mmCIF file of C-alpha atoms in Angstrom:
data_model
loop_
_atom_site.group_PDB
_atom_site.id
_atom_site.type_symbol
_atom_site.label_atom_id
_atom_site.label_comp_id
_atom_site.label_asym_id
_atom_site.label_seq_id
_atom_site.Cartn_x
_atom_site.Cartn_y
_atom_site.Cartn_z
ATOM 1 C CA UNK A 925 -44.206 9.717 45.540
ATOM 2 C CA UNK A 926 -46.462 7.886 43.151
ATOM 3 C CA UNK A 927 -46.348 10.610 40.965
ATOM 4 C CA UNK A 928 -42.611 10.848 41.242
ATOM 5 C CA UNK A 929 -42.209 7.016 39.935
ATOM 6 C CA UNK A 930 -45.150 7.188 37.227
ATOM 7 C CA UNK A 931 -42.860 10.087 35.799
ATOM 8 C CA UNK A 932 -39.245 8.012 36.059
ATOM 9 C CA UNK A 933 -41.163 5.013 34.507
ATOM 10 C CA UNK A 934 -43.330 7.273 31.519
ATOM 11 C CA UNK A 935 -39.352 8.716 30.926
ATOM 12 C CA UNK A 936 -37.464 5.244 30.358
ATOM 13 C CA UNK A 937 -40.757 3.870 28.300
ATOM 14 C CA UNK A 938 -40.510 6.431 25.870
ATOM 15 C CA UNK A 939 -36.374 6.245 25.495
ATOM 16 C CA UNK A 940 -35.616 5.091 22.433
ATOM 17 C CA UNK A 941 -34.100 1.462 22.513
ATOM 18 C CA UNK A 942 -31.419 2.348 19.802
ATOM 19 C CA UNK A 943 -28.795 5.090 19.092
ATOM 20 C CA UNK A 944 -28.332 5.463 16.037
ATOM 21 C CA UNK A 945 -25.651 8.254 16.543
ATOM 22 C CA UNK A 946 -23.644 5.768 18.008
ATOM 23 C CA UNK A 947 -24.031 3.175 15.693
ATOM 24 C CA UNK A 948 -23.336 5.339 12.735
ATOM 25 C CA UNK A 949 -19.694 6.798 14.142
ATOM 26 C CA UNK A 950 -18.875 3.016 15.298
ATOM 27 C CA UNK A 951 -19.844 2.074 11.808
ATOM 28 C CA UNK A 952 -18.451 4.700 10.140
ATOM 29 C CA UNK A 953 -14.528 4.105 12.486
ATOM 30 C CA UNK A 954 -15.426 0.131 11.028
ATOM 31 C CA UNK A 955 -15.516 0.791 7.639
ATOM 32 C CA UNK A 956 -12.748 3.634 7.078
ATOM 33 C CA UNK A 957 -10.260 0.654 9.683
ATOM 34 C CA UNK A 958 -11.366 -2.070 6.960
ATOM 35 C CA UNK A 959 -10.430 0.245 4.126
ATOM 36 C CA UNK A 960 -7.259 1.232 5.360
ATOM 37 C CA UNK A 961 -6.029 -2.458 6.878
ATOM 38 C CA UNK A 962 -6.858 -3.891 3.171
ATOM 39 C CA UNK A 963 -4.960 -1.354 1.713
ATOM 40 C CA UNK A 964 -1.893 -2.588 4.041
ATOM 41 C CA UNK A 965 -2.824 -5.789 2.755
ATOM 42 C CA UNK A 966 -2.301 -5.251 -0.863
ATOM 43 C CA UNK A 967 0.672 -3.781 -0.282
ATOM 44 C CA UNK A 968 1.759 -6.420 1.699
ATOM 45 C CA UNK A 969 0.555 -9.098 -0.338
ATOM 46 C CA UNK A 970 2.700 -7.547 -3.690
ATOM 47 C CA UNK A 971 5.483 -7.248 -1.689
ATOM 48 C CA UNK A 972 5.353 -11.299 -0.686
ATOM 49 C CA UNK A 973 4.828 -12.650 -4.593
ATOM 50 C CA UNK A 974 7.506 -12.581 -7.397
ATOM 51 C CA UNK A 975 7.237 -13.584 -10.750
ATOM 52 C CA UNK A 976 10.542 -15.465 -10.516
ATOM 53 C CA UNK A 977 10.445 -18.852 -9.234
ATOM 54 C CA UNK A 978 11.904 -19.950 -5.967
ATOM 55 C CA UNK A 979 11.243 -16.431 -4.361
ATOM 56 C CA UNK A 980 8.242 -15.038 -2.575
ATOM 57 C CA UNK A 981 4.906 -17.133 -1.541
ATOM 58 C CA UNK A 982 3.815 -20.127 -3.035
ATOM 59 C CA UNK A 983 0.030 -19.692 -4.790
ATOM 60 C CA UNK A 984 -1.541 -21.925 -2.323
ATOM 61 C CA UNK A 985 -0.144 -20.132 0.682
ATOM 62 C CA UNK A 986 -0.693 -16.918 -0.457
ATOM 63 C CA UNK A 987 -4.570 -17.130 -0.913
ATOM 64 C CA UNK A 988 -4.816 -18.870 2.648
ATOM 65 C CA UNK A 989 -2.789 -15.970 4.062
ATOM 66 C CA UNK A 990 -4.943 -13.845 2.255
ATOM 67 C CA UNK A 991 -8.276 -15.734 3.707
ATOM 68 C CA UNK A 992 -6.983 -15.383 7.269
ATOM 69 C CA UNK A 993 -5.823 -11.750 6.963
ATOM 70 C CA UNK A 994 -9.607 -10.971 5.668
ATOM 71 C CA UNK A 995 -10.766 -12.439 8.425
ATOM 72 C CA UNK A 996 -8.167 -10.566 10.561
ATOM 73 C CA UNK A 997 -9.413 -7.231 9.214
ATOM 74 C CA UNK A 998 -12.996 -8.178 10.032
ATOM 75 C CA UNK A 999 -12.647 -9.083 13.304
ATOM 76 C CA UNK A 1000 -10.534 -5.761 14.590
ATOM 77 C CA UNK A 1001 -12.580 -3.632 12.325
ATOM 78 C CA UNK A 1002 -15.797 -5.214 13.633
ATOM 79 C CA UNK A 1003 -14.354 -5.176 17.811
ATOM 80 C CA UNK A 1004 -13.453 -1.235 17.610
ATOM 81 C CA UNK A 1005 -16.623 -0.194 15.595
ATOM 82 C CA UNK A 1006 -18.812 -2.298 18.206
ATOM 83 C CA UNK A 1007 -17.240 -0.781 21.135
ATOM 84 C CA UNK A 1008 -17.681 2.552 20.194
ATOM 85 C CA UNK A 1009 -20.899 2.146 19.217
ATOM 86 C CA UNK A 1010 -21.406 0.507 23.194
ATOM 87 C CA UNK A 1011 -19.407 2.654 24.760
ATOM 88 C CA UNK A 1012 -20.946 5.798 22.979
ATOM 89 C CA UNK A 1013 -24.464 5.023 23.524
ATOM 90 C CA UNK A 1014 -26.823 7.382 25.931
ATOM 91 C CA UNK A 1015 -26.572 5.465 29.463
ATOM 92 C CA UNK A 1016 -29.917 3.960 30.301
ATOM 93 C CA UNK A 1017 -31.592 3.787 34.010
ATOM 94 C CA UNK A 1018 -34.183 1.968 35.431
ATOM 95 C CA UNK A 1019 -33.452 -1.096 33.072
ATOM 96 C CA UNK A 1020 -32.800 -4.471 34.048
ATOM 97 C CA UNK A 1021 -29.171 -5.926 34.046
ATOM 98 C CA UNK A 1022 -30.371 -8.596 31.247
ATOM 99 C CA UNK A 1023 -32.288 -5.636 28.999
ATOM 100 C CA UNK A 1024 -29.126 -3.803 29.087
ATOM 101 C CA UNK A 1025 -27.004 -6.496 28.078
ATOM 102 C CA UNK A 1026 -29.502 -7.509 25.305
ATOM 103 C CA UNK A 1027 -29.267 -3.693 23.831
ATOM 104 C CA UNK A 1028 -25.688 -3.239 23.998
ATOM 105 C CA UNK A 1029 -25.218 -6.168 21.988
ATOM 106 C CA UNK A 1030 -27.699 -5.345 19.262
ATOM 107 C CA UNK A 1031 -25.962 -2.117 18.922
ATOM 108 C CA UNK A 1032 -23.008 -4.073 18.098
ATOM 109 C CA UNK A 1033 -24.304 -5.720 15.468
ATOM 110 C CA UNK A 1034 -26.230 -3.278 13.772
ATOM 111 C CA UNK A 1035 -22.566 -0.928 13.840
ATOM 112 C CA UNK A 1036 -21.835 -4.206 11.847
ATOM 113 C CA UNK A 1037 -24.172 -4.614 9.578
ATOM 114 C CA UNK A 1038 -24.032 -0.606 8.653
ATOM 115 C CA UNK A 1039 -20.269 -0.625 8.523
ATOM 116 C CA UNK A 1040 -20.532 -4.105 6.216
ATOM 117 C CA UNK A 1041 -23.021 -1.993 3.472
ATOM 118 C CA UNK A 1042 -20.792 0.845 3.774
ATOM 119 C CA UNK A 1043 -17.613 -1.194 3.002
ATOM 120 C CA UNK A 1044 -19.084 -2.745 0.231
ATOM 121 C CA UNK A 1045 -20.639 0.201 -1.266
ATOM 122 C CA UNK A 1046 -17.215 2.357 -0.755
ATOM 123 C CA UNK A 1047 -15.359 -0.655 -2.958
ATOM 124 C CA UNK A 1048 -18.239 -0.904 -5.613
ATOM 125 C CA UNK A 1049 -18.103 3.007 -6.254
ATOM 126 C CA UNK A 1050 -14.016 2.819 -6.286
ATOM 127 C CA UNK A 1051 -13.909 0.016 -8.597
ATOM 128 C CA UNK A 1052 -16.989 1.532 -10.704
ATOM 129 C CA UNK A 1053 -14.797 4.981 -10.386
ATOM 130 C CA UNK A 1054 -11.551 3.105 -11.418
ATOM 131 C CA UNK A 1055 -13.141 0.912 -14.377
ATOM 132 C CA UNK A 1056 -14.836 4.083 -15.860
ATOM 133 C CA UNK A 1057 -11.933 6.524 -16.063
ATOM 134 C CA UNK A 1058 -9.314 3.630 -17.542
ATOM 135 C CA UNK A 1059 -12.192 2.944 -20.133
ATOM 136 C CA UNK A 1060 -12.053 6.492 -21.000
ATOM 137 C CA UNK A 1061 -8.537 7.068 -20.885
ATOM 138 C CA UNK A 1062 -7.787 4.037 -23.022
ATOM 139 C CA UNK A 1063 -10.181 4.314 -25.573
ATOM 140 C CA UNK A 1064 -10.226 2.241 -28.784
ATOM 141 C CA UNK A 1065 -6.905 0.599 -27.001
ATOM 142 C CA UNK A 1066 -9.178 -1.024 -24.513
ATOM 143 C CA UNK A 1067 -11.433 -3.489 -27.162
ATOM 144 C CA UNK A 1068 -8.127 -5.027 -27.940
ATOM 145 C CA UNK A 1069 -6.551 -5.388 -24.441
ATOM 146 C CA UNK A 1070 -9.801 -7.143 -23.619
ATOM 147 C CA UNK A 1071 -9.470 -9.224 -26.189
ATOM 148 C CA UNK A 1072 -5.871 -10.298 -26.085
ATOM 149 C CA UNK A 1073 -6.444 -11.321 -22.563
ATOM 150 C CA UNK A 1074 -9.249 -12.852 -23.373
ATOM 151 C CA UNK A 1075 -8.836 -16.971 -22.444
ATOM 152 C CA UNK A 1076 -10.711 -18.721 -25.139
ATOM 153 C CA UNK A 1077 -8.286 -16.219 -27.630
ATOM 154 C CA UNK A 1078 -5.486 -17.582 -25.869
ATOM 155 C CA UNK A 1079 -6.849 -21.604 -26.574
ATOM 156 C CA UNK A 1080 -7.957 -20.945 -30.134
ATOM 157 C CA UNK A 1081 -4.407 -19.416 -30.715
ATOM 158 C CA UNK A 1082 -3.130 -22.608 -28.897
ATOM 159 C CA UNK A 1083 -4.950 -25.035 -31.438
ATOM 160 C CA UNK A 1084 -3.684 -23.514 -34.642
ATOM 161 C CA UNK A 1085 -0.036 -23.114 -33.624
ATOM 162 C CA UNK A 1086 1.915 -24.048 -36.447
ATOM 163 C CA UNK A 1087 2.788 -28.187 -35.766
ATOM 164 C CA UNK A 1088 7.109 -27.992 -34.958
ATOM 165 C CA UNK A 1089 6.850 -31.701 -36.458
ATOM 166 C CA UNK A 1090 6.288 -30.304 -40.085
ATOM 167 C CA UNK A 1091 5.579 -27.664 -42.321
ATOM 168 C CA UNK A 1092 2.365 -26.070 -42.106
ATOM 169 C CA UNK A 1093 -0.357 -26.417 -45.061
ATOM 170 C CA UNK A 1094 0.144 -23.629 -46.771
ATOM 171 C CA UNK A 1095 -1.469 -24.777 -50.853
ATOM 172 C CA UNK A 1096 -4.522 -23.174 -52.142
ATOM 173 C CA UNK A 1097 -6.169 -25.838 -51.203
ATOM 174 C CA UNK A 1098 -5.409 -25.697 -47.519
ATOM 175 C CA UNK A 1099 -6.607 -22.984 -47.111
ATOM 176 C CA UNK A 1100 -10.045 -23.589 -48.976
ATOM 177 C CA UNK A 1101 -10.147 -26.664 -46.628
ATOM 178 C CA UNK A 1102 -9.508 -24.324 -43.497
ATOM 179 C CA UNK A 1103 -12.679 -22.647 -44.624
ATOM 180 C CA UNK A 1104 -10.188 -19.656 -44.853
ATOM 181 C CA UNK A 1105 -11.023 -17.734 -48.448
ATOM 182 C CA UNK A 1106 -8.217 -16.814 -50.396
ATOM 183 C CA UNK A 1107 -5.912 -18.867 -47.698
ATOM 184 C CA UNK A 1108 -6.852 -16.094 -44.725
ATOM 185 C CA UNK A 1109 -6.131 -17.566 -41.857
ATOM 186 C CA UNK A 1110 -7.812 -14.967 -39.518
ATOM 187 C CA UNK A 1111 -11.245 -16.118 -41.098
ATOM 188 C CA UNK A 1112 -11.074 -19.673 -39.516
ATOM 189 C CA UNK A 1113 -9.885 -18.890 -35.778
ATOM 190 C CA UNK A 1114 -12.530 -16.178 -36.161
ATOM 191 C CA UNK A 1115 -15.121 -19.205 -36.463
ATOM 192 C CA UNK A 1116 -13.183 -21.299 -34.200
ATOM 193 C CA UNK A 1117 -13.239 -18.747 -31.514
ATOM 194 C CA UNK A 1118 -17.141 -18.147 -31.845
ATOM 195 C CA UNK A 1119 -17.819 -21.485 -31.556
ATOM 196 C CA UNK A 1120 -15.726 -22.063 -28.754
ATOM 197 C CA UNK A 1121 -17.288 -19.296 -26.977
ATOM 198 C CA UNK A 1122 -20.499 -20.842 -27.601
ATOM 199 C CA UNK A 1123 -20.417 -24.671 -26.854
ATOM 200 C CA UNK A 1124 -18.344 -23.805 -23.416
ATOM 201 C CA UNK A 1125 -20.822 -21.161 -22.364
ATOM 202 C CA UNK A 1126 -23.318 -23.868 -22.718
ATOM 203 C CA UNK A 1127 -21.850 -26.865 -21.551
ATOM 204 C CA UNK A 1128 -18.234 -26.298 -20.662
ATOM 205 C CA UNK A 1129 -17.374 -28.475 -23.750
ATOM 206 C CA UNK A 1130 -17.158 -28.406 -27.754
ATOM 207 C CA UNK A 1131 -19.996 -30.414 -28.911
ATOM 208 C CA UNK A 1132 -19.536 -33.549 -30.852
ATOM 209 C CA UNK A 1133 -20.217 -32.120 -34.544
ATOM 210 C CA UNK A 1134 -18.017 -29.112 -33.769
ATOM 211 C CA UNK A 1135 -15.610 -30.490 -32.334
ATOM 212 C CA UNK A 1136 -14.639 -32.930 -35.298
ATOM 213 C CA UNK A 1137 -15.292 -29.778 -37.252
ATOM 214 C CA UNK A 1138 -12.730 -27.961 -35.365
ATOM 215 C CA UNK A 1139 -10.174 -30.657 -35.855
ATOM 216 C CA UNK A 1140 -10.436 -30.572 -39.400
ATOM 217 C CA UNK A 1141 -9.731 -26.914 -39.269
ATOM 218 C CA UNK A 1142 -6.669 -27.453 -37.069
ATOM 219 C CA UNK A 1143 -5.582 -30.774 -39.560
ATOM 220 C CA UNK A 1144 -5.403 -28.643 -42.594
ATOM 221 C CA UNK A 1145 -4.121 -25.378 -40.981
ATOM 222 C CA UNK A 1146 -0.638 -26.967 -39.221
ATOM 223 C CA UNK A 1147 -0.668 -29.934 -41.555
ATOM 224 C CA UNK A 1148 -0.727 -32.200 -39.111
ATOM 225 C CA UNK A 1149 -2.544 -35.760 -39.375
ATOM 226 C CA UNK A 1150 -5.913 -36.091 -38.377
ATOM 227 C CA UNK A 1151 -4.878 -38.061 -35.132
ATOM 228 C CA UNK A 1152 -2.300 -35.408 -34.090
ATOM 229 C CA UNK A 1153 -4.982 -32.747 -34.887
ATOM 230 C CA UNK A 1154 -7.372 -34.416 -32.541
ATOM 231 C CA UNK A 1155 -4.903 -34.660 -29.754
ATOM 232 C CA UNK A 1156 -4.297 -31.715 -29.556
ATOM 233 C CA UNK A 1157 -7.756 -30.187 -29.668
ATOM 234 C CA UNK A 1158 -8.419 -32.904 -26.615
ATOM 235 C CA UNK A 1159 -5.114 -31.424 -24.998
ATOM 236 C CA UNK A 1160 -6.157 -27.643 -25.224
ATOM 237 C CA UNK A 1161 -10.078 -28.954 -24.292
ATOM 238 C CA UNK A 1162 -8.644 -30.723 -21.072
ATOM 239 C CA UNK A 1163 -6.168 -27.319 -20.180
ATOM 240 C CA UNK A 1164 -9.571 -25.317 -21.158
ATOM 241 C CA UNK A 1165 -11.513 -27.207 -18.132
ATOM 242 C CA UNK A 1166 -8.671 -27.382 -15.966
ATOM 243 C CA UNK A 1167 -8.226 -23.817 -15.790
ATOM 244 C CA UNK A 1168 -12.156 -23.269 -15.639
ATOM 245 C CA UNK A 1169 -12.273 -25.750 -12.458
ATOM 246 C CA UNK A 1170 -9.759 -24.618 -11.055
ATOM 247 C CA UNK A 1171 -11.291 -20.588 -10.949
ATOM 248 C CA UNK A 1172 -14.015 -22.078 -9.535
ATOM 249 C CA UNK A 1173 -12.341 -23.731 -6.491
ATOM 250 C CA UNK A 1174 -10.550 -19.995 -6.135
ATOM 251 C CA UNK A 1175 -14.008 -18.336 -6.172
ATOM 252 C CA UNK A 1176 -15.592 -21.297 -3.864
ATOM 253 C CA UNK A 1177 -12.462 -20.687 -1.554
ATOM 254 C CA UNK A 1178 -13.154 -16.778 -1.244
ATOM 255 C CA UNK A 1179 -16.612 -17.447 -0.433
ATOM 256 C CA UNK A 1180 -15.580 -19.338 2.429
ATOM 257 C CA UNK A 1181 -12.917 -16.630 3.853
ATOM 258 C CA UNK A 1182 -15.679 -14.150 3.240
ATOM 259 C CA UNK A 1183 -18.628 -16.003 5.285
ATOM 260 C CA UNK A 1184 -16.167 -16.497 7.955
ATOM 261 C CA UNK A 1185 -15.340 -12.772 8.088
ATOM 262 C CA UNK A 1186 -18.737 -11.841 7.675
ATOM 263 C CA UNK A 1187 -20.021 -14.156 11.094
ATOM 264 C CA UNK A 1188 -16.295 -13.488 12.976
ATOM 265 C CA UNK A 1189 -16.863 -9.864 12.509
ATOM 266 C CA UNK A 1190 -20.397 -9.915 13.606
ATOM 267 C CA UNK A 1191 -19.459 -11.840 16.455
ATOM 268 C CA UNK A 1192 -16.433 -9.134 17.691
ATOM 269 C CA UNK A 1193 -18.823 -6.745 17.017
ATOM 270 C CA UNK A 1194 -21.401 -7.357 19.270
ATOM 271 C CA UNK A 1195 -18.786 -8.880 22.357
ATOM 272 C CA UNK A 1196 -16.743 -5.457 21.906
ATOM 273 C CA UNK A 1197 -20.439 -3.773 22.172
ATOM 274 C CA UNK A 1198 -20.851 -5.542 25.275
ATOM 275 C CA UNK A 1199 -17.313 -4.366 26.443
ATOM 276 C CA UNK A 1200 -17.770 -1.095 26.050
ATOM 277 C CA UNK A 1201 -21.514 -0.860 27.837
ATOM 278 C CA UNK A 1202 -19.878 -2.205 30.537
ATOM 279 C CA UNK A 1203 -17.273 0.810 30.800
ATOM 280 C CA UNK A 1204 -20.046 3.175 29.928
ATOM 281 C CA UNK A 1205 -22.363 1.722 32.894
ATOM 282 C CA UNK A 1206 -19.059 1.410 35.444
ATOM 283 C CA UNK A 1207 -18.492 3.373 38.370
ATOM 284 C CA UNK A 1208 -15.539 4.603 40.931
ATOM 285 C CA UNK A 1209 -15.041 2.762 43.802
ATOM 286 C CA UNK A 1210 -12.752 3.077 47.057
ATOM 287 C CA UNK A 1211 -10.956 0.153 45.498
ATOM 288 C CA UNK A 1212 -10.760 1.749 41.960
ATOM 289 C CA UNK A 1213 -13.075 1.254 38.899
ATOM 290 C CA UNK A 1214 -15.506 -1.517 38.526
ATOM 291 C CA UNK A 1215 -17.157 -2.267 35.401
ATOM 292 C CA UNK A 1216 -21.279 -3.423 35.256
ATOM 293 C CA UNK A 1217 -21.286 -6.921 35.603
ATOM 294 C CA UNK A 1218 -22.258 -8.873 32.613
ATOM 295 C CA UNK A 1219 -25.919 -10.373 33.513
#
């Protein structure tokens, strides 16, 4: 008999704690769900915007819709990968009720965690894959599409628009003073642009000396007056740091949906875990099935 129970206990001691079979095909079910319910998502997100106004969602509302979907996704991705991963797992013996509740949920989470690097690797390598081949397809094409959409084009375009007020300076001598040779235009937004680049990569701002330098520049190419040509490098400045601030608050925003995803899918994870040890560890009764109890 001794024998006997020094054999049952040398067999549960050397059981691993952790399946990692059935983490990886709970993991695996997580991460191909959260693929395919953000591809629904897309498509129903482009279906609920419209470029014309007064139809489809509002900006506002469609980014919180799109935060509570995400979190959506992680939870139900999260709650079906951790109950496979519970409900899959090798039934143990001999183990306390508390042990067993303990393992089931760390199974949960771990089917989390590997589904969460698999996700984000499976997105990297499409984007990568995606970026790649329209950089090759594109070609020369693409060093121009980058820079027409490029923002601090768009404001450097915005400063020199010809002034509707009044004819543009257009004498020799405009265009010497625009630092333009021969009167080429393209020479002095070139300069503008690079120091626009500059001064706002550094400190979000045109620096005092370039700045006046800039409106001088702007003065003699639209042939406005020097107060008109400083209002309106203040005007495109202020739009400038508007539209910076408010990309920030967007990308602040996502991190917050995507922490709350992160711990809400974590959390489903490991309670679905739970769920499905219990069904594993149930049994048949004259009164039908009963699950293990929780503790």
């Amino acid at each position: 008999m001794d024998a006997t129970v020094r054999s049952d206990t040398l067999t549960a001691d050397t059981l691993s704690a952790i399946s990692w079979g059935s983490i990886a095909g709970g993991a695996v079910a997580a991460a191909a769900l959260t693929l395919a319910l953000l591809a629904l998502g897309v498509g129903l997100g482009l279906s609920s915007i419209s470029p014309w106004e007064g139809s489809g969602l509002s900006a506002s509302t469609f980014k919180t819709t799109a935060g509570v979907y995400l979190v959506l996704v992680a939870v139900m991705s999260s709650a079906i990968g951790g109950y496979l991963a519970g409900r899959l797992r090798t039934k143990w013996t001999d183990l306390q009720s508390d042990e067993v509740f303990f393992r089931d949920t760390a199974h949960g989470f771990i089917s989390w965690a590997f589904a969460t690097v698999l996700s984000a690797s499976a997105l990297a390598a499409a984007t990568t894959h995606i970026v790649s081949g329209a950089a090759a397809g594109i070609g020369a094409g693409t060093g121009a599409a980058a820079q027409a959409a490029d923002p601090s084009r768009v404001y450097v375009d915005k400063l020199f628009r010809p002034n509707a007020a009044g004819p543009a300076a257009t004498s020799p001598s405009s265009g010497a003073a625009a630092g333009a040779p021969g009167g080429n235009p393209n020479v002095a937004s070139a300069e503008v642009y690079r120091l626009w680049t500059a001064d706002f990569r550094a400190d979000n701002d045109l620096s005092p000396a370039d700045k006046a330098y800039v409106v001088n520049l702007v003065a003699a190419r639209t042939g406005m007056s020097q107060p008109e040509a400083e209002k309106r490098v203040n005007d495109v400045i202020t739009e400038a740091k508007a539209a910076a601030d408010n990309a920030r608050r967007g990308t602040t925003k996502l991190a917050f949906w995507m922490t709350a995803a992160l711990i809400f899918g974590a959390f489903a994870a490991s309670l679905a875990a739970v769920e499905g040890g219990q069904l594993r560890d149930g049994s048949w009764t004259t009164r039908g099935f009963v699950k293990r109890p929780w503790r």
